[in-house]
Tab-separated table of C-alpha atoms and ligand atoms in Angstrom:
chain	number	residue	atom	x	y	z
A	1	VAL	CA	-114.093	-63.306	-143.273
A	2	ALA	CA	-115.012	-62.845	-139.762
A	3	THR	CA	-114.943	-65.897	-137.553
A	4	ASP	CA	-118.583	-65.408	-136.770
A	5	GLY	CA	-119.562	-65.951	-140.255
A	6	ASN	CA	-120.439	-62.358	-140.903
A	7	ARG	CA	-118.242	-60.395	-143.416
A	8	ARG	CA	-116.822	-57.375	-141.993
A	9	GLU	CA	-116.023	-54.105	-144.045
A	10	PRO	CA	-112.104	-53.679	-144.227
A	11	LEU	CA	-111.158	-50.643	-142.357
A	12	GLU	CA	-108.526	-48.325	-143.335
A	13	ARG	CA	-108.716	-46.078	-140.300
A	14	VAL	CA	-109.491	-47.288	-136.703
A	15	ARG	CA	-110.579	-44.785	-134.056
A	16	VAL	CA	-110.432	-46.245	-130.578
A	17	GLY	CA	-112.169	-45.505	-127.260
A	18	MET	CA	-110.989	-47.028	-123.999
A	19	VAL	CA	-112.989	-47.764	-120.903
A	20	GLY	CA	-110.877	-47.984	-117.784
A	21	ALA	CA	-107.468	-46.152	-117.062
A	22	GLY	CA	-105.725	-48.292	-114.538
A	23	PHE	CA	-102.962	-50.991	-115.097
A	24	MET	CA	-104.256	-52.525	-118.198
A	25	ALA	CA	-105.032	-49.209	-119.975
A	26	LYS	CA	-101.377	-48.384	-119.803
A	27	VAL	CA	-100.374	-51.666	-121.155
A	28	HIS	CA	-102.893	-51.565	-124.026
A	29	SER	CA	-102.308	-47.743	-124.680
A	30	LEU	CA	-98.429	-48.552	-125.356
A	31	ALA	CA	-99.482	-51.575	-127.445
A	32	TYR	CA	-101.389	-49.445	-129.905
A	33	ARG	CA	-98.790	-47.271	-130.367
A	34	ASP	CA	-95.926	-50.139	-130.777
A	35	ALA	CA	-98.347	-51.967	-133.127
A	36	VAL	CA	-98.805	-49.002	-135.506
A	37	ALA	CA	-94.979	-48.519	-135.540
A	38	LEU	CA	-93.911	-52.281	-135.956
A	39	ASP	CA	-96.711	-53.456	-138.198
A	40	PHE	CA	-96.524	-50.016	-140.234
A	41	GLY	CA	-98.583	-50.742	-143.461
A	42	ARG	CA	-100.224	-53.876	-142.123
A	43	VAL	CA	-102.478	-52.095	-139.635
A	44	PRO	CA	-104.827	-49.300	-140.277
A	45	GLU	CA	-104.303	-45.794	-139.477
A	46	LEU	CA	-105.101	-45.237	-135.658
A	47	GLU	CA	-106.488	-42.649	-133.587
A	48	LEU	CA	-106.693	-42.986	-129.756
A	49	VAL	CA	-109.734	-40.807	-129.476
A	50	ARG	CA	-111.193	-40.837	-126.069
A	51	ILE	CA	-110.587	-42.728	-122.588
A	52	ALA	CA	-113.038	-42.972	-119.726
A	53	ASP	CA	-112.444	-43.643	-116.103
A	54	LEU	CA	-114.756	-43.149	-113.031
A	55	ASP	CA	-111.701	-41.256	-111.548
A	56	PRO	CA	-111.339	-38.295	-113.581
A	57	GLU	CA	-107.809	-37.450	-112.519
A	58	ARG	CA	-106.735	-40.947	-113.641
A	59	ALA	CA	-108.433	-40.643	-116.973
A	60	GLN	CA	-106.773	-37.163	-117.422
A	61	GLU	CA	-103.353	-38.460	-116.502
A	62	THR	CA	-103.570	-41.488	-118.905
A	63	LYS	CA	-104.779	-39.258	-121.587
A	64	ALA	CA	-101.802	-36.919	-121.213
A	65	ARG	CA	-99.142	-39.770	-120.904
A	66	PHE	CA	-100.235	-41.820	-123.669
A	67	GLY	CA	-101.711	-39.588	-126.242
A	68	TRP	CA	-105.367	-39.890	-125.950
A	69	ARG	CA	-107.232	-36.949	-127.621
A	70	GLU	CA	-109.932	-36.764	-124.772
A	71	ALA	CA	-110.677	-38.024	-121.358
A	72	THR	CA	-114.014	-38.375	-119.762
A	73	ALA	CA	-115.643	-39.895	-116.691
A	74	ASP	CA	-118.562	-41.388	-118.448
A	75	TRP	CA	-118.091	-44.468	-120.650
A	76	ARG	CA	-121.398	-43.912	-122.449
A	77	LYS	CA	-119.772	-41.017	-124.177
A	78	ILE	CA	-117.577	-43.427	-126.028
A	79	LEU	CA	-120.487	-45.538	-127.027
A	80	GLU	CA	-122.423	-42.579	-128.285
A	81	ASP	CA	-119.677	-41.158	-130.441
A	82	PRO	CA	-120.118	-42.194	-134.105
A	83	GLU	CA	-116.608	-41.569	-134.779
A	84	ILE	CA	-115.506	-44.511	-132.622
A	85	ASP	CA	-114.866	-47.697	-134.341
A	86	LEU	CA	-113.228	-50.035	-131.594
A	87	VAL	CA	-114.069	-50.061	-127.995
A	88	ASP	CA	-111.409	-51.365	-125.671
A	89	ILE	CA	-112.563	-52.451	-122.231
A	90	VAL	CA	-110.174	-52.458	-119.488
A	91	THR	CA	-112.416	-52.275	-116.363
A	92	PRO	CA	-113.068	-54.696	-113.513
A	93	ASN	CA	-114.703	-57.783	-114.719
A	94	HIS	CA	-118.459	-57.310	-113.627
A	95	LEU	CA	-118.569	-54.183	-115.943
A	96	HIS	CA	-117.297	-55.877	-119.124
A	97	ALA	CA	-120.609	-57.353	-120.073
A	98	GLU	CA	-122.718	-54.159	-119.940
A	99	ILE	CA	-120.240	-52.098	-121.885
A	100	ALA	CA	-119.327	-54.823	-124.492
A	101	VAL	CA	-123.193	-55.485	-125.121
A	102	GLU	CA	-123.882	-51.728	-125.648
A	103	ALA	CA	-120.821	-51.390	-127.698
A	104	ALA	CA	-121.738	-54.199	-130.083
A	105	ARG	CA	-125.384	-52.890	-130.387
A	106	ALA	CA	-123.979	-49.564	-131.348
A	107	GLY	CA	-121.890	-51.371	-134.067
A	108	LYS	CA	-118.522	-50.966	-132.452
A	109	HIS	CA	-115.866	-53.692	-132.560
A	110	VAL	CA	-115.093	-54.915	-129.156
A	111	LEU	CA	-111.639	-55.734	-127.365
A	112	CYS	CA	-112.320	-56.914	-123.940
A	113	GLU	CA	-109.972	-57.860	-121.015
A	114	LYS	CA	-110.201	-61.391	-119.355
A	115	PRO	CA	-112.096	-63.106	-117.668
A	116	LEU	CA	-114.598	-62.127	-120.406
A	117	ALA	CA	-117.292	-61.720	-117.716
A	118	SER	CA	-118.172	-62.861	-114.032
A	119	ASP	CA	-120.354	-65.535	-114.996
A	120	VAL	CA	-121.617	-67.673	-117.952
A	121	THR	CA	-124.825	-65.824	-118.580
A	122	ALA	CA	-123.182	-62.433	-118.983
A	123	ALA	CA	-120.434	-64.035	-121.282
A	124	GLN	CA	-122.837	-65.736	-123.207
A	125	GLU	CA	-124.822	-62.473	-123.928
A	126	MET	CA	-121.674	-60.729	-124.893
A	127	ALA	CA	-120.804	-63.687	-127.374
A	128	ASP	CA	-124.315	-63.427	-128.761
A	129	ALA	CA	-124.136	-59.430	-129.091
A	130	VAL	CA	-121.164	-59.399	-131.213
A	131	ARG	CA	-122.381	-62.232	-133.396
A	132	ASP	CA	-125.798	-60.572	-133.924
A	133	ALA	CA	-124.107	-57.369	-134.662
A	134	GLY	CA	-121.466	-58.744	-136.903
A	135	VAL	CA	-118.645	-56.894	-135.162
A	136	ALA	CA	-115.369	-58.102	-134.435
A	137	SER	CA	-114.306	-59.208	-131.121
A	138	GLN	CA	-111.077	-60.008	-129.117
A	139	VAL	CA	-110.538	-61.246	-125.608
A	140	GLY	CA	-107.137	-60.288	-123.721
A	141	PHE	CA	-105.564	-63.839	-123.830
A	142	VAL	CA	-102.122	-62.656	-124.450
A	143	PHE	CA	-100.187	-65.724	-123.718
A	144	ARG	CA	-101.488	-67.605	-126.695
A	145	LYS	CA	-100.060	-65.104	-128.893
A	146	TRP	CA	-96.538	-65.452	-127.409
A	147	PRO	CA	-93.873	-66.777	-129.855
A	148	ALA	CA	-92.835	-69.715	-127.865
A	149	VAL	CA	-96.436	-70.602	-127.281
A	150	CYS	CA	-97.108	-70.401	-130.944
A	151	LEU	CA	-94.055	-72.560	-131.577
A	152	ALA	CA	-95.407	-75.265	-129.087
A	153	ARG	CA	-98.556	-75.363	-131.110
A	154	GLU	CA	-96.618	-75.762	-134.266
A	155	LEU	CA	-94.812	-78.681	-132.929
A	156	ILE	CA	-97.982	-80.267	-131.745
A	157	ASP	CA	-99.940	-79.682	-135.069
A	158	SER	CA	-96.942	-81.131	-137.050
A	159	GLY	CA	-97.258	-84.203	-134.917
A	160	ARG	CA	-93.718	-83.947	-133.285
A	161	LEU	CA	-95.283	-84.647	-129.941
A	162	GLY	CA	-97.409	-87.530	-131.316
A	163	ARG	CA	-100.824	-88.153	-129.567
A	164	ILE	CA	-101.093	-85.819	-126.858
A	165	LEU	CA	-101.508	-87.530	-123.465
A	166	ASP	CA	-101.119	-84.855	-120.777
A	167	PHE	CA	-101.303	-80.943	-120.111
A	168	ARG	CA	-100.034	-79.657	-116.969
A	169	GLY	CA	-100.461	-75.937	-116.546
A	170	HIS	CA	-100.283	-73.550	-113.678
A	171	TYR	CA	-100.179	-69.809	-112.916
A	172	PHE	CA	-98.748	-68.804	-109.605
A	173	HIS	CA	-98.085	-65.486	-108.081
A	174	ASP	CA	-97.589	-64.162	-104.365
A	175	TYR	CA	-99.258	-60.836	-104.630
A	176	ALA	CA	-101.967	-61.705	-102.133
A	177	LEU	CA	-99.836	-63.182	-99.434
A	178	ASP	CA	-99.956	-60.037	-97.372
A	179	SER	CA	-103.188	-60.252	-95.247
A	180	GLU	CA	-103.159	-56.406	-94.841
A	181	LEU	CA	-103.422	-55.940	-98.486
A	182	PRO	CA	-106.823	-54.468	-99.651
A	183	MET	CA	-107.777	-56.569	-102.735
A	184	ASP	CA	-110.722	-54.412	-103.689
A	185	TRP	CA	-112.753	-55.872	-106.831
A	186	ARG	CA	-110.622	-59.047	-107.193
A	187	VAL	CA	-111.718	-60.666	-104.126
A	188	ASP	CA	-115.526	-59.907	-104.328
A	189	ARG	CA	-117.304	-62.679	-106.294
A	190	ASN	CA	-119.988	-60.326	-107.255
A	191	LEU	CA	-117.416	-58.256	-109.076
A	192	ALA	CA	-114.738	-60.766	-110.185
A	193	GLY	CA	-116.694	-63.961	-110.586
A	194	ALA	CA	-113.964	-65.868	-109.093
A	195	GLY	CA	-110.630	-65.667	-107.301
A	196	SER	CA	-107.332	-66.996	-108.562
A	197	VAL	CA	-109.051	-69.583	-110.810
A	198	GLY	CA	-110.694	-66.811	-112.749
A	199	ASP	CA	-107.897	-64.147	-112.636
A	200	LEU	CA	-104.959	-66.602	-113.301
A	201	GLY	CA	-106.700	-69.908	-114.357
A	202	SER	CA	-108.731	-68.206	-117.260
A	203	HIS	CA	-105.308	-67.662	-118.794
A	204	VAL	CA	-104.228	-71.231	-118.339
A	205	ILE	CA	-107.307	-72.898	-119.591
A	206	ASP	CA	-107.017	-70.648	-122.810
A	207	LEU	CA	-103.533	-72.049	-123.178
A	208	ALA	CA	-104.947	-75.526	-122.673
A	209	ARG	CA	-107.892	-75.050	-125.227
A	210	TYR	CA	-105.321	-73.297	-127.776
A	211	LEU	CA	-102.772	-76.254	-127.489
A	212	VAL	CA	-104.591	-79.330	-126.739
A	213	GLY	CA	-108.288	-78.636	-127.412
A	214	ASP	CA	-111.508	-78.104	-125.472
A	215	VAL	CA	-111.777	-79.544	-121.895
A	216	SER	CA	-115.013	-81.753	-121.417
A	217	ARG	CA	-115.077	-82.057	-117.598
A	218	VAL	CA	-113.235	-80.816	-114.524
A	219	PHE	CA	-112.789	-81.799	-110.916
A	220	ALA	CA	-111.727	-78.766	-108.877
A	221	SER	CA	-110.631	-78.302	-105.267
A	222	THR	CA	-110.224	-74.579	-104.409
A	223	ARG	CA	-109.443	-72.977	-101.065
A	224	THR	CA	-109.485	-69.500	-99.436
A	225	VAL	CA	-106.477	-68.854	-97.176
A	226	ILE	CA	-107.398	-65.536	-95.811
A	227	PRO	CA	-111.019	-65.219	-95.283
A	228	GLU	CA	-111.096	-61.404	-94.342
A	229	ARG	CA	-109.427	-58.668	-95.993
A	230	ALA	CA	-109.494	-54.731	-95.660
A	231	PRO	CA	-111.314	-53.537	-98.787
A	232	SER	CA	-110.346	-50.160	-100.410
A	233	HIS	CA	-114.214	-49.456	-100.158
A	234	PRO	CA	-116.600	-49.735	-98.343
A	235	ALA	CA	-115.050	-49.502	-94.789
A	236	GLY	CA	-114.767	-52.560	-92.654
A	237	PRO	CA	-113.413	-56.018	-92.857
A	238	PHE	CA	-114.516	-57.750	-95.977
A	239	ARG	CA	-115.356	-61.493	-96.135
A	240	VAL	CA	-113.543	-63.055	-99.006
A	241	ASP	CA	-115.790	-65.192	-101.014
A	242	VAL	CA	-113.508	-66.300	-103.859
A	243	ASP	CA	-110.637	-68.820	-104.003
A	244	ASP	CA	-106.946	-67.843	-103.357
A	245	ALA	CA	-105.749	-71.102	-105.050
A	246	ALA	CA	-107.138	-73.972	-107.108
A	247	ASP	CA	-106.070	-77.409	-108.238
A	248	CYS	CA	-107.993	-78.873	-111.059
A	249	LEU	CA	-108.053	-82.163	-112.921
A	250	LEU	CA	-108.949	-81.913	-116.456
A	251	GLU	CA	-110.276	-84.218	-119.156
A	252	PHE	CA	-110.105	-83.022	-122.634
A	253	ALA	CA	-112.528	-83.886	-125.458
A	254	SER	CA	-109.766	-85.627	-127.103
A	255	GLY	CA	-109.163	-87.970	-124.358
A	256	ALA	CA	-106.057	-86.232	-123.179
A	257	ARG	CA	-105.766	-85.640	-119.344
A	258	GLY	CA	-104.421	-82.781	-117.413
A	259	THR	CA	-104.061	-80.475	-114.437
A	260	LEU	CA	-104.566	-76.876	-113.835
A	261	ALA	CA	-103.231	-75.116	-110.826
A	262	THR	CA	-103.549	-71.455	-109.619
A	263	SER	CA	-102.626	-69.447	-106.584
A	264	TRP	CA	-101.862	-65.919	-105.825
A	265	MET	CA	-100.397	-66.946	-102.472
A	266	THR	CA	-97.437	-68.933	-103.664
A	267	ALA	CA	-94.354	-67.255	-102.045
A	268	GLY	CA	-91.615	-66.477	-104.359
A	269	HIS	CA	-93.728	-67.060	-107.592
A	270	LYS	CA	-94.065	-63.901	-109.661
A	271	THR	CA	-96.066	-63.983	-112.997
A	272	ASP	CA	-95.178	-67.862	-112.966
A	273	VAL	CA	-97.293	-69.015	-115.835
A	274	GLY	CA	-96.284	-72.243	-117.562
A	275	PHE	CA	-97.199	-75.529	-118.947
A	276	GLU	CA	-95.827	-78.754	-119.936
A	277	ILE	CA	-97.505	-81.046	-122.722
A	278	SER	CA	-96.476	-84.553	-123.412
A	279	GLY	CA	-97.383	-86.849	-126.260
A	280	ASP	CA	-96.265	-90.288	-127.123
A	281	ALA	CA	-93.606	-88.921	-129.333
A	282	GLY	CA	-92.358	-85.867	-127.264
A	283	THR	CA	-92.851	-83.139	-124.822
A	284	VAL	CA	-92.647	-79.311	-124.899
A	285	ARG	CA	-92.309	-77.104	-121.866
A	286	PHE	CA	-92.656	-73.335	-121.294
A	287	THR	CA	-92.296	-70.959	-118.545
A	288	TRP	CA	-92.714	-67.236	-118.244
A	289	ARG	CA	-89.778	-67.145	-116.128
A	290	ARG	CA	-87.665	-68.107	-119.492
A	291	SER	CA	-90.149	-66.593	-121.883
A	292	GLY	CA	-87.738	-66.403	-124.744
A	293	GLU	CA	-87.187	-70.144	-124.731
A	294	LEU	CA	-89.174	-73.274	-125.481
A	295	MET	CA	-87.922	-76.645	-124.156
A	296	PHE	CA	-88.558	-79.591	-126.553
A	297	TYR	CA	-87.761	-83.226	-126.012
A	298	ASP	CA	-88.073	-85.342	-129.007
A	299	HIS	CA	-88.604	-89.068	-128.172
A	300	ALA	CA	-87.188	-89.971	-131.898
A	301	ASP	CA	-83.691	-88.854	-130.985
A	302	PRO	CA	-81.099	-91.507	-130.500
A	303	GLU	CA	-81.304	-92.907	-127.009
A	304	GLU	CA	-77.825	-91.613	-126.328
A	305	HIS	CA	-78.751	-87.999	-127.182
A	306	GLN	CA	-81.959	-87.794	-125.480
A	307	GLY	CA	-82.823	-84.843	-123.467
A	308	PHE	CA	-84.594	-81.739	-123.684
A	309	ARG	CA	-83.211	-78.944	-126.070
A	310	THR	CA	-83.643	-75.354	-125.625
A	311	ILE	CA	-85.100	-73.514	-128.651
A	312	TYR	CA	-84.298	-69.559	-128.562
A	313	ILE	CA	-86.957	-67.293	-129.730
A	314	GLY	CA	-86.140	-65.118	-132.659
A	315	PRO	CA	-87.480	-63.565	-135.879
A	316	LYS	CA	-88.273	-66.995	-137.409
A	317	HIS	CA	-91.035	-67.588	-134.850
A	318	HIS	CA	-94.484	-66.446	-135.284
A	319	GLY	CA	-95.137	-63.042	-133.701
A	320	ALA	CA	-91.475	-62.306	-133.105
A	321	GLU	CA	-90.707	-61.426	-136.527
A	322	ARG	CA	-92.259	-57.873	-136.263
A	323	PHE	CA	-89.510	-57.141	-133.532
A	324	TRP	CA	-85.969	-57.603	-133.731
A	325	PRO	CA	-83.795	-59.003	-136.471
A	326	VAL	CA	-81.570	-61.262	-134.133
A	327	ALA	CA	-82.524	-64.199	-132.229
A	328	GLY	CA	-82.294	-64.136	-128.576
A	329	GLN	CA	-82.605	-60.499	-127.870
A	330	GLY	CA	-85.781	-61.087	-125.933
A	331	LEU	CA	-89.296	-59.734	-125.781
A	332	GLY	CA	-91.326	-58.445	-122.627
A	333	TYR	CA	-94.725	-58.399	-121.154
A	334	GLY	CA	-95.838	-55.479	-122.921
A	335	ASP	CA	-94.730	-57.030	-126.353
A	336	ALA	CA	-97.381	-59.732	-125.900
A	337	PHE	CA	-100.111	-57.196	-125.777
A	338	THR	CA	-98.386	-55.585	-128.882
A	339	ILE	CA	-98.786	-58.749	-130.688
A	340	LEU	CA	-102.331	-59.187	-129.737
A	341	ILE	CA	-103.541	-55.822	-130.650
A	342	ALA	CA	-101.501	-55.837	-133.856
A	343	GLU	CA	-103.445	-59.060	-134.923
A	344	LEU	CA	-106.679	-57.224	-133.932
A	345	LEU	CA	-105.863	-54.161	-136.028
A	346	GLY	CA	-104.528	-56.287	-138.936
A	347	GLY	CA	-107.783	-58.173	-138.637
A	348	LEU	CA	-109.959	-54.978	-138.812
A	349	ARG	CA	-107.888	-53.882	-141.713
A	350	THR	CA	-108.503	-57.008	-144.002
A	351	GLY	CA	-112.029	-57.858	-142.667
A	352	GLY	CA	-110.369	-61.228	-141.696
A	353	ALA	CA	-110.444	-63.458	-138.675
A	354	ILE	CA	-109.533	-62.271	-135.355
A	355	THR	CA	-108.524	-64.401	-132.374
A	356	PRO	CA	-109.131	-65.270	-129.388
A	357	ASP	CA	-112.576	-63.991	-129.772
A	358	PHE	CA	-115.768	-63.849	-127.358
A	359	SER	CA	-116.419	-67.386	-128.021
A	360	ASP	CA	-113.121	-68.305	-126.549
A	361	GLY	CA	-113.682	-65.924	-123.664
A	362	LEU	CA	-117.061	-67.585	-123.107
A	363	ARG	CA	-115.451	-71.014	-122.960
A	364	ALA	CA	-112.945	-69.805	-120.515
A	365	VAL	CA	-115.829	-68.369	-118.323
A	366	GLU	CA	-117.616	-71.723	-118.444
A	367	PHE	CA	-114.517	-73.506	-117.165
A	368	VAL	CA	-114.066	-71.180	-114.210
A	369	GLU	CA	-117.750	-71.533	-113.276
A	370	ALA	CA	-117.612	-75.256	-113.644
A	371	ALA	CA	-114.417	-75.399	-111.407
A	372	GLN	CA	-116.354	-73.447	-108.698
A	373	VAL	CA	-119.361	-75.775	-108.958
A	374	SER	CA	-117.122	-78.822	-108.736
A	375	ASN	CA	-115.335	-77.566	-105.485
A	376	GLU	CA	-118.806	-76.960	-103.830
A	377	ARG	CA	-120.155	-80.352	-104.999
A	378	GLU	CA	-116.991	-82.207	-104.557
A	379	ALA	CA	-117.799	-83.802	-108.057
A	380	TRP	CA	-116.738	-83.984	-111.552
A	381	ILE	CA	-118.548	-81.297	-113.613
A	382	GLU	CA	-119.350	-81.757	-117.469
A	383	LEU	CA	-118.692	-78.498	-119.373
A	384	GLU	CA	-122.056	-77.578	-121.025
A	385	SER	CA	-120.242	-77.061	-124.240
A	386	ALA	CA	-118.637	-80.529	-124.142
A	387	SER	CA	-121.074	-81.933	-126.646
A	388	THR	CA	-119.663	-79.505	-129.145
A	389	ALA	CA	-116.276	-79.380	-128.161
A	390	GLY	CA	-113.530	-79.077	-130.329
A	391	VAL	CA	-110.856	-81.976	-130.775
A	392	ARG	CA	-107.587	-80.659	-131.979
A	393	SER	CA	-105.991	-83.412	-134.071
A	394	PRO	CA	-102.408	-82.942	-135.095
A	395	THR	CA	-101.722	-84.191	-138.429
A	396	ALA	CA	-100.376	-87.695	-138.299
A	397	VAL	CA	-96.793	-86.577	-139.323
A	398	ARG	CA	-94.384	-88.753	-137.567
A	399	ARG	CA	-90.616	-88.648	-138.247
B	1	NAD	N1	-104.643	-59.923	-119.977
B	1	NAD	C1	-103.970	-59.881	-118.804
B	1	NAD	O1	-102.883	-60.367	-118.757
B	1	NAD	C2	-104.322	-58.900	-117.622
B	1	NAD	C3	-103.549	-58.405	-116.671
B	1	NAD	C4	-104.241	-57.742	-115.756
B	1	NAD	C5	-105.500	-57.487	-115.553
B	1	NAD	N2	-106.280	-57.849	-116.792
B	1	NAD	C6	-107.800	-57.508	-116.804
B	1	NAD	O2	-108.014	-56.142	-117.092
B	1	NAD	C7	-109.200	-55.741	-116.454
B	1	NAD	C8	-108.595	-54.459	-115.641
B	1	NAD	O3	-107.575	-54.855	-114.600
B	1	NAD	P1	-106.645	-53.709	-114.124
B	1	NAD	O4	-105.693	-54.490	-113.582
B	1	NAD	O5	-106.210	-52.669	-115.067
B	1	NAD	O6	-107.506	-52.990	-113.091
B	1	NAD	P2	-107.438	-51.522	-112.457
B	1	NAD	O7	-108.011	-51.820	-110.975
B	1	NAD	O8	-105.947	-51.145	-112.329
B	1	NAD	O9	-108.131	-50.571	-113.516
B	1	NAD	C9	-109.357	-50.474	-113.557
B	1	NAD	C10	-109.812	-49.287	-113.985
B	1	NAD	O10	-111.327	-49.201	-114.172
B	1	NAD	C11	-111.816	-47.820	-113.707
B	1	NAD	N3	-113.413	-48.189	-113.508
B	1	NAD	C12	-114.015	-48.778	-112.662
B	1	NAD	N4	-115.424	-48.738	-112.770
B	1	NAD	C13	-115.464	-48.003	-113.950
B	1	NAD	C14	-116.428	-47.361	-114.626
B	1	NAD	N5	-117.750	-47.753	-114.347
B	1	NAD	N6	-116.253	-46.663	-115.774
B	1	NAD	C15	-115.031	-46.375	-116.122
B	1	NAD	N7	-113.860	-46.749	-115.403
B	1	NAD	C16	-114.111	-47.481	-114.429
B	1	NAD	C17	-111.116	-47.900	-112.324
B	1	NAD	O11	-111.295	-46.586	-111.568
B	1	NAD	C18	-109.845	-48.271	-112.649
B	1	NAD	O12	-108.923	-47.212	-112.948
B	1	NAD	C19	-109.605	-56.852	-115.487
B	1	NAD	O13	-110.758	-57.498	-116.316
B	1	NAD	C20	-108.459	-57.743	-115.343
B	1	NAD	O14	-108.905	-59.109	-114.926
B	1	NAD	C21	-105.757	-58.684	-117.533
């Protein structure tokens, strides 16, 4: 049964169209092929039918490299094609809404990269469109599919951390430190919606929601360190109107508190996404720098043995079972997308629930917008969805 309450017909075969042929197109294209090989029999037959990019050479090259049947410069050719069942959107953020809404209306299932949209109005339209059309949706929050993150959630759900008190999450990078670097759509608020708090922070808020539950309010301080950059187009210096870094205080619907910090100007940090979650019975700690491990502290251990233990990820852990038979062999960035896409395809095959869906994408966009408003007003901002916010309550299992 689909998460939106609509029943979907199980699909034995899925024909895919992709819009955008840049970085994420490469990652997703590989993930489709790996998902079919690794989840053989559990996912439908797959055809990579058509890929679209405004840049025809890029579309042609991606087609040839990754085995798409056709390339086009016009994304509407994908939506008009009755053969295509699933539309995968890997374009800059401002295009997500128009393509996704039209795809849903054409009866296509939709996978869309994060952040779901540049603003809440667009994200809401997207969530409404997939619900009204009864099609499946998924948003590219890959980190919640990562085996060590799933293990953290299992520990929380089984009560091993007790009552959750704190979430401390971050995502740091340094790719924007170079002031000469043209940052194109990522630094234009009209196109991206936000800066680091949207690009990086949307991942962290999804982790926070997945592991601790909905956030009810936020207080954010953001800043733009380099106010002008050279854009790739149009010519001339470009006034940056998005944040380079953000520090947010969070209050969860459950009463837990937290912090969320993002920056794409933190020297020495490369894809440094991580979190620590503490409850009154224990703590889990994760960093992508050591993505094959989860640190776990159990306060019930005898005092003389207390300390963090390192759990090595292996085939016993959710998501990792489809890869290698031996623990500790390690998975990589692309494998996270393989898990995400394998679960999408598996859900299309059975007609079952698919996560994270557009309602999760909408909540993340709502957070990003609230953080920006909070910075402007120097005030706590209630999230509009707070009244219906979900409280995740661990079963009261205590050892
Ligand atoms: N899940 C993740 O971890 C993750 C990581 C990186 C990027 N992303 C997201 O993926 C999306 C794409 O990012 P990217 O890094 O691949 O960007 P990119 O700039 O590498 O690629 C975007 C492509 O879209 C094409 N494009 C632009 N307008 C188009 C149009 N009208 N029709 C067809 N193609 C068009 C561009 O020519 C370009 O090739 C963004 O929303 C980004 O936030 C997600």
